[in-house]
Short mmCIF file of C-alpha atoms in Angstrom, two decimals:
data_model
loop_
_atom_site.label_atom_id
_atom_site.label_comp_id
_atom_site.label_asym_id
_atom_site.label_seq_id
_atom_site.Cartn_x
_atom_site.Cartn_y
_atom_site.Cartn_z
CA UNK A 1 -14.82 -19.68 41.73
CA UNK A 2 -18.51 -19.78 41.17
CA UNK A 3 -19.01 -20.87 37.42
CA UNK A 4 -22.87 -21.05 38.22
CA UNK A 5 -23.10 -17.52 37.78
CA UNK A 6 -22.10 -17.28 34.15
CA UNK A 7 -24.67 -19.94 33.57
CA UNK A 8 -27.36 -17.93 35.35
CA UNK A 9 -26.25 -15.13 32.94
CA UNK A 10 -25.83 -17.33 30.01
CA UNK A 11 -28.68 -15.76 27.81
CA UNK A 12 -26.72 -12.17 28.44
CA UNK A 13 -23.58 -13.62 27.34
CA UNK A 14 -25.15 -15.42 24.21
CA UNK A 15 -26.84 -12.16 23.16
CA UNK A 16 -23.60 -10.60 23.32
CA UNK A 17 -21.87 -12.80 21.21
CA UNK A 18 -24.71 -12.44 18.45
CA UNK A 19 -24.25 -8.80 18.67
CA UNK A 20 -20.27 -8.67 18.53
CA UNK A 21 -20.29 -11.13 15.54
CA UNK A 22 -23.06 -8.65 13.92
CA UNK A 23 -21.02 -5.64 14.87
CA UNK A 24 -17.94 -6.72 13.49
CA UNK A 25 -19.51 -8.44 10.04
CA UNK A 26 -21.29 -5.06 9.39
CA UNK A 27 -18.27 -3.06 10.24
CA UNK A 28 -16.06 -5.16 7.86
CA UNK A 29 -18.83 -5.30 4.96
CA UNK A 30 -19.53 -1.41 4.97
CA UNK A 31 -15.79 -1.14 5.59
CA UNK A 32 -14.92 -2.74 2.21
CA UNK A 33 -17.17 -0.82 0.47
CA UNK A 34 -16.03 2.49 2.07
CA UNK A 35 -12.15 1.03 1.79
CA UNK A 36 -12.64 0.75 -2.23
CA UNK A 37 -14.32 3.82 -2.64
CA UNK A 38 -11.32 5.71 -0.60
CA UNK A 39 -8.64 3.37 -1.71
CA UNK A 40 -9.44 4.00 -5.45
CA UNK A 41 -9.64 8.03 -4.38
CA UNK A 42 -6.35 7.73 -2.56
CA UNK A 43 -4.86 6.21 -5.98
CA UNK A 44 -7.01 8.97 -7.97
CA UNK A 45 -4.49 11.58 -9.67
CA UNK A 46 -7.74 13.67 -9.63
CA UNK A 47 -7.15 16.35 -6.33
CA UNK A 48 -10.91 16.43 -5.77
CA UNK A 49 -10.92 12.51 -5.24
CA UNK A 50 -7.48 12.15 -3.65
CA UNK A 51 -7.66 14.84 -0.81
CA UNK A 52 -10.80 13.83 0.48
CA UNK A 53 -9.95 10.40 0.57
CA UNK A 54 -6.38 11.14 2.25
CA UNK A 55 -7.92 13.32 5.01
CA UNK A 56 -10.76 10.53 5.59
CA UNK A 57 -8.06 7.52 6.11
CA UNK A 58 -5.52 10.16 8.19
CA UNK A 59 -8.24 11.06 10.47
CA UNK A 60 -9.59 7.73 11.38
CA UNK A 61 -6.18 5.89 11.23
CA UNK A 62 -4.84 8.70 13.18
CA UNK A 63 -7.32 8.98 16.36
CA UNK A 64 -7.86 6.06 18.70
CA UNK A 65 -11.35 4.02 17.84
CA UNK A 66 -12.29 4.54 21.63
CA UNK A 67 -12.41 8.70 20.99
CA UNK A 68 -14.27 7.89 17.58
CA UNK A 69 -16.92 5.98 19.25
CA UNK A 70 -17.43 8.49 21.99
CA UNK A 71 -17.33 11.68 19.32
CA UNK A 72 -20.22 9.75 17.07
CA UNK A 73 -22.32 8.69 19.94
CA UNK A 74 -22.42 11.22 22.27
CA UNK A 75 -21.90 14.14 19.35
CA UNK A 76 -21.94 13.74 15.86
CA UNK A 77 -25.09 11.43 15.51
CA UNK A 78 -27.13 13.50 18.05
CA UNK A 79 -26.07 16.61 16.40
CA UNK A 80 -27.18 15.30 12.80
CA UNK A 81 -30.09 13.84 14.16
CA UNK A 82 -31.43 16.81 15.59
CA UNK A 83 -31.01 18.79 12.11
CA UNK A 84 -34.05 16.19 10.60
CA UNK A 85 -36.20 15.44 13.91
CA UNK A 86 -37.32 16.07 17.29
CA UNK A 87 -37.13 12.68 18.07
CA UNK A 88 -34.65 10.64 20.32
CA UNK A 89 -31.08 9.81 18.69
CA UNK A 90 -30.77 5.97 17.54
CA UNK A 91 -29.38 3.62 20.02
CA UNK A 92 -25.90 2.49 20.76
CA UNK A 93 -26.33 -0.24 18.49
CA UNK A 94 -26.75 2.16 15.16
CA UNK A 95 -23.71 4.09 16.75
CA UNK A 96 -21.90 0.96 17.01
CA UNK A 97 -22.22 0.27 13.35
CA UNK A 98 -21.43 3.68 12.11
CA UNK A 99 -18.19 3.78 14.14
CA UNK A 100 -16.93 0.47 13.39
CA UNK A 101 -17.76 0.81 9.56
CA UNK A 102 -16.03 4.24 9.37
CA UNK A 103 -12.77 3.24 11.47
CA UNK A 104 -12.67 -0.19 9.28
CA UNK A 105 -13.00 1.76 6.05
CA UNK A 106 -9.96 3.70 6.65
CA UNK A 107 -7.78 0.76 7.28
CA UNK A 108 -9.27 -1.41 4.50
CA UNK A 109 -8.73 1.54 2.11
CA UNK A 110 -4.89 1.52 2.82
CA UNK A 111 -5.08 -2.27 1.88
CA UNK A 112 -6.80 -2.00 -1.19
CA UNK A 113 -4.27 0.86 -1.94
CA UNK A 114 -1.10 -1.54 -1.41
CA UNK A 115 -2.63 -4.46 -2.94
CA UNK A 116 -3.37 -2.61 -5.93
CA UNK A 117 -0.15 -0.82 -6.02
CA UNK A 118 1.47 -4.45 -5.87
CA UNK A 119 0.28 -5.39 -9.26
CA UNK A 120 2.77 -4.81 -11.87
CA UNK A 121 1.99 -1.74 -13.87
CA UNK A 122 2.46 -3.79 -16.98
CA UNK A 123 -1.23 -5.34 -16.18
CA UNK A 124 -2.95 -2.06 -16.66
CA UNK A 125 -1.08 -1.27 -20.09
CA UNK A 126 -2.00 -4.80 -21.28
CA UNK A 127 -5.84 -4.30 -20.47
CA UNK A 128 -5.63 -0.83 -22.48
CA UNK A 129 -3.66 -2.60 -25.24
CA UNK A 130 -6.72 -4.84 -25.34
CA UNK A 131 -9.57 -1.97 -25.66
CA UNK A 132 -10.24 -2.00 -22.19
CA UNK A 133 -10.77 1.48 -20.31
CA UNK A 134 -9.43 2.29 -17.43
CA UNK A 135 -12.65 1.32 -15.11
CA UNK A 136 -12.93 -1.80 -17.10
CA UNK A 137 -8.90 -3.03 -16.72
CA UNK A 138 -9.37 -2.05 -13.19
CA UNK A 139 -12.64 -4.27 -12.52
CA UNK A 140 -11.75 -6.97 -14.46
CA UNK A 141 -7.62 -7.51 -14.35
CA UNK A 142 -6.46 -5.51 -11.61
CA UNK A 143 -8.86 -5.80 -8.69
CA UNK A 144 -9.36 -9.87 -9.02
CA UNK A 145 -5.32 -10.20 -8.78
CA UNK A 146 -5.24 -7.58 -6.09
CA UNK A 147 -7.92 -9.10 -3.95
CA UNK A 148 -6.21 -12.52 -3.64
CA UNK A 149 -3.26 -10.91 -1.89
CA UNK A 150 -5.36 -8.80 -0.06
CA UNK A 151 -6.79 -11.59 1.84
CA UNK A 152 -4.25 -11.99 4.94
CA UNK A 153 -4.14 -8.11 5.89
CA UNK A 154 -8.39 -8.16 5.18
CA UNK A 155 -8.47 -11.37 7.55
CA UNK A 156 -6.19 -9.59 10.34
CA UNK A 157 -8.66 -6.56 9.97
CA UNK A 158 -11.57 -8.55 10.59
CA UNK A 159 -9.94 -10.11 13.83
CA UNK A 160 -8.51 -6.79 14.89
CA UNK A 161 -12.01 -5.44 14.52
CA UNK A 162 -13.55 -8.37 16.57
CA UNK A 163 -11.65 -7.59 19.23
CA UNK A 164 -12.03 -3.68 18.89
CA UNK A 165 -15.42 -4.12 18.86
CA UNK A 166 -15.26 -4.84 22.58
CA UNK A 167 -14.85 -0.83 23.25
CA UNK A 168 -18.83 -0.40 22.43
CA UNK A 169 -19.13 -1.26 26.10
CA UNK A 170 -18.05 2.17 26.63
CA UNK A 171 -21.83 3.25 25.28
CA UNK A 172 -23.54 0.22 26.95
CA UNK A 173 -23.80 -1.24 23.23
CA UNK A 174 -24.85 -5.09 24.18
CA UNK A 175 -22.33 -6.81 22.91
CA UNK A 176 -19.90 -9.73 24.46
CA UNK A 177 -17.65 -7.15 26.34
CA UNK A 178 -20.61 -5.33 27.96
CA UNK A 179 -21.82 -8.60 28.87
CA UNK A 180 -19.25 -9.69 30.91
CA UNK A 181 -18.69 -6.06 32.38
CA UNK A 182 -22.66 -6.05 33.52
CA UNK A 183 -22.20 -9.62 34.98
CA UNK A 184 -19.40 -8.79 37.04
CA UNK A 185 -20.70 -5.54 38.20
CA UNK A 186 -24.15 -7.00 39.24
CA UNK A 187 -22.45 -10.35 40.91
CA UNK A 188 -18.88 -9.35 41.78
CA UNK A 189 -17.75 -12.45 40.07
CA UNK A 190 -15.09 -10.68 38.33
CA UNK A 191 -12.86 -13.44 37.50
CA UNK A 192 -15.37 -15.81 36.16
CA UNK A 193 -16.92 -12.79 33.83
CA UNK A 194 -13.71 -11.77 32.62
CA UNK A 195 -12.03 -14.90 31.97
CA UNK A 196 -15.37 -16.06 30.04
CA UNK A 197 -14.54 -12.89 28.03
CA UNK A 198 -11.23 -13.74 27.15
CA UNK A 199 -12.61 -17.36 26.40
CA UNK A 200 -14.88 -16.57 24.29
CA UNK A 201 -12.87 -13.78 22.15
CA UNK A 202 -10.23 -16.01 21.73
CA UNK A 203 -12.40 -18.92 20.35
CA UNK A 204 -14.19 -16.33 18.01
CA UNK A 205 -10.47 -15.14 16.49
CA UNK A 206 -9.42 -18.91 16.12
CA UNK A 207 -12.48 -19.43 13.86
CA UNK A 208 -12.03 -16.34 11.74
CA UNK A 209 -8.48 -17.30 11.54
CA UNK A 210 -9.08 -20.75 10.28
CA UNK A 211 -11.43 -19.62 7.82
CA UNK A 212 -9.01 -17.02 6.47
CA UNK A 213 -6.49 -19.48 6.27
CA UNK A 214 -8.83 -21.56 4.16
CA UNK A 215 -9.61 -18.56 1.94
CA UNK A 216 -5.81 -18.29 1.40
CA UNK A 217 -5.50 -21.89 0.66
CA UNK A 218 -8.26 -21.99 -1.90
CA UNK A 219 -7.30 -18.69 -3.57
CA UNK A 220 -3.76 -19.86 -3.83
CA UNK A 221 -4.94 -22.97 -5.91
CA UNK A 222 -7.45 -21.05 -8.18
#
């Protein structure tokens, strides 16, 4: 095997790792925001909030991320963009941010729902008896307790999204998997390129796993 090929294309791989971390971080960040909104909406007794939340969660959990990426990049964004401007639609990077955020939001919404429902109902009653309204009780009593229980599944979602971000290679987003694919296509060094991808993703997932384990340990002692 000619590992010198990987060294020659090192800038492409390093750039790809940077974009992969960026895609994953942005996806999780906005996914948490969407997850909190739609997770609470899913638990709401108001049908105006509950049914749109349930529809969003069902669609994005029930369809493949691969299909979502294609639909968002080649159909949704160009169509929406053409309604407001005559310019070129945003790049694959923007589409990647949107697709991963929407997908992660649906899964994280269910994590929030399960975490909140795992808290004893007496906690809400205790908060209300202290004079707090529903929102204050949720913010100061329920969510802090639920979040500690949500750390492991949120960590799993972070890892899953990191690996799923490789699907963005299909729209030529400059992430890690695309770097390996482009290198293999240009040099025919398939073993070297794809083994480098496997090793890179393994290292990234191990780093995240250790970080999540640290957060779990720390939250258990708080």
